[in-house]
Every structure is written in C-alpha cells, then in structure tokens.
C-alpha cells in the first residue's frame, strides 16, 4: 500500500511536475524506505525502475507505484543481485531500453541483522558488506554512462551506526562507513562531469523492520530524541526530493542525517546490551 498519494502533492512545497521527464533507478526499491522515496519522485513526475532480488515483491511494488500518477511508467527489474555487476548492468540496460534514460540513482539495497562479534561469522560479515558497499559501488558503476550523459545525481542510503561504537551492528556499521567514503570520493571524482553524489542517513524510522529489530524499548528511545518523535518514511522522501532537485544543485559530497538529532544524544537503534548476548560473548567457540 502506498504511503504517499495525490494529497501529498497538493500539500507539498514541491512543484507537481518537478521531475517530469526524469528517470530514477532504485535498488532496494521494494523496501519500506526506498519505496516511499520512489513514490515521491513518481508523484512529482518521474518514471522509475524498481530493482530487487525477489520477483513477487519487486513486481508488486512496480505495479503499485505505476498507479500513483496517470501516465507514470514504472518497470520491475526483479531477480537482480547487486553483488554481481553483470546482473545490475542487465537491469540498467532494461531500464534504458524501456524508459529511455537514467537521471537519478538511489542505492538502497541493504542487509541487516543483530549479532555480537563472537557469533558473527566472516561469511555473514562479508554478505552484508557485499550487499551494502559492493552493491552500491556496482550500482553506480553500471549506471555511470547514463549519469555522465545526463549529468545525473546519486543518493546512497546510509546510516548513523558508524558515528560511534554500536554493539551487534559491526557488519552494518563497517559497510555504511564505506558507503559514506564511497559517496564522498565519487562527489570529488565525478563532480567535473556534472554528477552529484550524496548520502541520506536515516535514524529510527517508524514502521520499518529495522526499528522493530533494533529497538526493544521504543518509548525510552523516543524520549532521548531531541525532536521527541520517530522519523517517518515521508521525512526520508522529502530529503530525497531536495537532494535530487535543482535546489541542491551545489550540494554534493554530503551526508544528510535525518534522525531528529538522535545521534547527537548517543541514541543509536542498537543502544542496549541484552544480557543473554553479553553472556554469550565469553563462551568459547568463536564463529568463523
């Protein structure tokens, strides 16, 4: 079910046809946050390619997004593995063949789970890094010709987990730190070509799987957020619209944190120490 609709456009500060004629390529586009980012862009005139591994979810998301605006063209690029550059390249080729171009890229494919270091295998660590970091690199690599041709823009979906030590999120924190570094280097290298690169780092976003997994005491978490509320997927969508719009034409190499200033309070989504996991840290047999 779509979170945004025509009522959002009518009440929005953004012009209805802001992205008319533009095409956005979204990895992780069937996920909660990236889907709403795409909803905003489609409602404001863009066409879209939804990229994901799961056939059913990716097809369903594309079909739903296509209903948001009369004449919207939204295609599904299912069975795409961002860890394999040839797979993502095939999705890019399909997008250009059917939609004609790519102007914007959202690299949002990600993996996450809770694990302490002692029980996090090297393979599990590598899997998250491969999806989040290598997958982000592969996505931009495959889209590069289109981004150069159209002087496009990139948004990486990052996090705040690596701003300080967060337990049970070693794999994600390391991967997202790499994503930030990747984006900043690309901003410098690709700037002369007219390509902009930025990150959005969401905090705790309501009704997301990550929040339910990582925050055992929601009331205590909200109480430590300076703005005294959870973020919403619309908050992330609004930041996305800004960074892709001409209002941000001189903004590149930044990390746009959207978390209500939570991280300044040391309020991470993984800020508790479940006793059972701490006790396991001392058990023999580190998982390799």
Coordinates of C-alpha atoms in Angstrom, one line a residue, residues 80-259:
X80 CA 18.7 -8.6 -9.8
X81 CA 21.7 -9.2 -7.5
X82 CA 23.6 -6.0 -6.7
X83 CA 26.6 -8.1 -5.6
X84 CA 27.1 -9.1 -9.3
X85 CA 27.9 -6.2 -11.6
X86 CA 26.7 -8.0 -14.7
X87 CA 23.3 -8.6 -13.0
X88 CA 22.9 -4.9 -12.2
X89 CA 24.1 -4.0 -15.7
X90 CA 21.3 -6.1 -17.2
X91 CA 18.8 -4.1 -15.1
X92 CA 20.3 -0.8 -16.3
X93 CA 20.1 -2.0 -19.9
X94 CA 16.5 -2.9 -19.4
X95 CA 15.7 0.5 -17.9
X96 CA 17.3 2.4 -20.7
X97 CA 15.6 0.2 -23.3
X98 CA 12.2 0.7 -21.8
X99 CA 12.4 4.2 -20.2
X100 CA 15.0 5.8 -22.4
X101 CA 17.4 7.1 -19.8
X102 CA 18.6 7.2 -16.1
X103 CA 18.9 10.6 -14.4
X104 CA 18.8 9.6 -10.7
X105 CA 20.2 6.6 -8.8
X106 CA 19.1 5.5 -5.3
X107 CA 21.4 2.8 -4.0
X108 CA 19.3 1.4 -1.2
X109 CA 19.8 -2.3 -1.3
X110 CA 20.9 -3.4 2.2
X111 CA 21.0 -6.3 4.6
X112 CA 20.9 -6.3 8.4
X113 CA 20.5 -8.5 11.5
X114 CA 21.6 -8.4 15.1
X115 CA 24.8 -10.3 16.0
X116 CA 27.6 -10.0 18.5
X117 CA 31.2 -10.2 17.2
X118 CA 31.8 -13.6 18.7
X119 CA 28.9 -15.2 16.8
X120 CA 29.2 -13.2 13.6
X121 CA 30.9 -15.4 11.0
X122 CA 33.3 -14.0 8.4
X123 CA 30.8 -15.1 5.8
X124 CA 27.9 -13.2 7.4
X125 CA 30.1 -10.1 7.8
X126 CA 31.1 -10.4 4.1
X127 CA 27.5 -10.8 3.0
X128 CA 26.4 -7.5 4.5
X129 CA 29.5 -5.7 3.2
X130 CA 28.8 -7.2 -0.3
X131 CA 25.2 -6.1 -0.4
X132 CA 25.6 -2.6 1.2
X133 CA 29.0 -1.5 0.0
X134 CA 30.0 -3.6 -3.0
X135 CA 26.4 -3.4 -4.2
X136 CA 26.4 0.4 -4.0
X137 CA 29.6 0.5 -6.0
X138 CA 28.3 -1.9 -8.6
X139 CA 25.1 0.1 -9.0
X140 CA 26.9 3.4 -9.7
X141 CA 29.4 1.5 -12.0
X142 CA 26.6 0.1 -14.1
X143 CA 24.8 3.5 -14.2
X144 CA 27.8 5.6 -14.9
X145 CA 27.4 6.1 -18.6
X146 CA 23.8 7.3 -18.1
X147 CA 24.8 9.5 -15.2
X148 CA 27.6 11.1 -17.2
X149 CA 25.3 11.6 -20.3
X150 CA 22.5 13.2 -18.2
X151 CA 24.6 14.9 -15.6
X152 CA 22.7 12.9 -13.0
X153 CA 22.7 12.5 -9.3
X154 CA 23.2 9.7 -6.8
X155 CA 21.8 9.1 -3.3
X156 CA 23.2 6.3 -1.1
X157 CA 21.0 5.2 1.8
X158 CA 23.4 5.2 4.7
X159 CA 23.0 5.1 8.5
X160 CA 24.4 6.7 11.7
X161 CA 25.6 3.4 13.2
X162 CA 29.3 4.1 12.5
X163 CA 29.4 7.5 14.1
X164 CA 30.3 5.8 17.4
X165 CA 30.5 2.2 18.6
X166 CA 27.2 0.4 18.3
X167 CA 27.1 -3.2 19.6
X168 CA 25.7 -6.0 17.5
X169 CA 26.0 -3.9 14.3
X170 CA 29.7 -4.3 13.5
X171 CA 28.9 -5.6 10.0
X172 CA 26.4 -2.8 9.1
X173 CA 28.5 0.0 10.7
X174 CA 31.5 -1.0 8.7
X175 CA 29.6 -1.3 5.5
X176 CA 27.8 2.1 5.9
X177 CA 31.1 3.8 6.8
X178 CA 32.4 2.5 3.5
X179 CA 29.3 3.8 1.7
X180 CA 29.9 7.3 3.1
X181 CA 33.5 7.2 2.0
X182 CA 32.5 5.9 -1.5
X183 CA 29.9 8.7 -1.9
X184 CA 32.4 11.4 -0.9
X185 CA 35.1 10.1 -3.2
X186 CA 32.6 9.9 -6.1
X187 CA 31.5 13.5 -5.4
X188 CA 35.1 14.6 -5.9
X189 CA 35.9 12.4 -8.9
X190 CA 32.6 12.8 -10.8
X191 CA 31.9 16.5 -9.9
X192 CA 33.7 17.8 -13.1
X193 CA 31.3 15.6 -15.1
X194 CA 28.3 17.3 -13.5
X195 CA 27.4 14.3 -11.4
X196 CA 26.4 14.9 -7.8
X197 CA 26.7 12.2 -5.0
X198 CA 25.2 12.4 -1.5
X199 CA 24.1 10.1 1.3
X200 CA 20.9 10.1 3.4
X201 CA 21.4 8.6 6.8
X202 CA 18.0 7.8 8.4
X203 CA 17.6 7.4 12.2
X204 CA 14.8 5.4 13.7
X205 CA 12.0 5.3 11.1
X206 CA 8.6 4.2 12.2
X207 CA 7.0 1.0 10.9
X208 CA 10.3 -0.3 9.5
X209 CA 11.6 -3.8 10.1
X210 CA 15.0 -2.4 11.2
X211 CA 13.3 -0.4 14.0
X212 CA 11.4 -3.3 15.4
X213 CA 14.5 -5.5 15.4
X214 CA 16.9 -3.0 16.9
X215 CA 14.9 -1.0 19.5
X216 CA 13.5 -3.2 22.3
X217 CA 12.1 -0.2 24.3
X218 CA 10.5 2.3 21.9
X219 CA 9.3 4.7 24.5
X220 CA 12.7 5.1 26.0
X221 CA 14.3 5.5 22.6
X222 CA 11.8 8.3 21.6
X223 CA 12.4 10.1 24.9
X224 CA 16.0 10.5 24.0
X225 CA 15.4 12.0 20.5
X226 CA 15.5 15.8 20.7
X227 CA 12.5 16.2 18.4
X228 CA 10.6 13.7 20.6
X229 CA 9.3 11.6 17.8
X230 CA 10.3 8.8 15.4
X231 CA 11.1 9.7 11.8
X232 CA 8.8 8.7 9.0
X233 CA 9.4 7.4 5.5
X234 CA 8.0 10.7 4.3
X235 CA 10.8 12.5 6.1
X236 CA 13.3 10.5 4.1
X237 CA 11.3 11.1 0.9
X238 CA 11.3 14.8 1.4
X239 CA 15.1 14.8 1.8
X240 CA 15.4 12.7 -1.3
X241 CA 13.3 15.2 -3.3
X242 CA 15.5 18.1 -2.1
X243 CA 18.8 16.4 -3.0
X244 CA 17.6 15.5 -6.5
X245 CA 16.1 18.9 -7.1
X246 CA 17.8 22.0 -8.6
X247 CA 17.6 23.5 -5.1
X248 CA 20.5 21.2 -4.3
X249 CA 22.4 21.8 -7.5
X250 CA 25.5 22.9 -5.5
X251 CA 25.2 20.2 -2.8
X252 CA 27.4 17.2 -3.3
X253 CA 29.7 15.1 -1.1
X254 CA 27.4 15.4 1.9
X255 CA 25.7 13.1 4.3
X256 CA 22.1 14.3 5.1
X257 CA 21.3 12.9 8.5
X258 CA 17.5 12.6 9.0
X259 CA 17.2 11.5 12.6

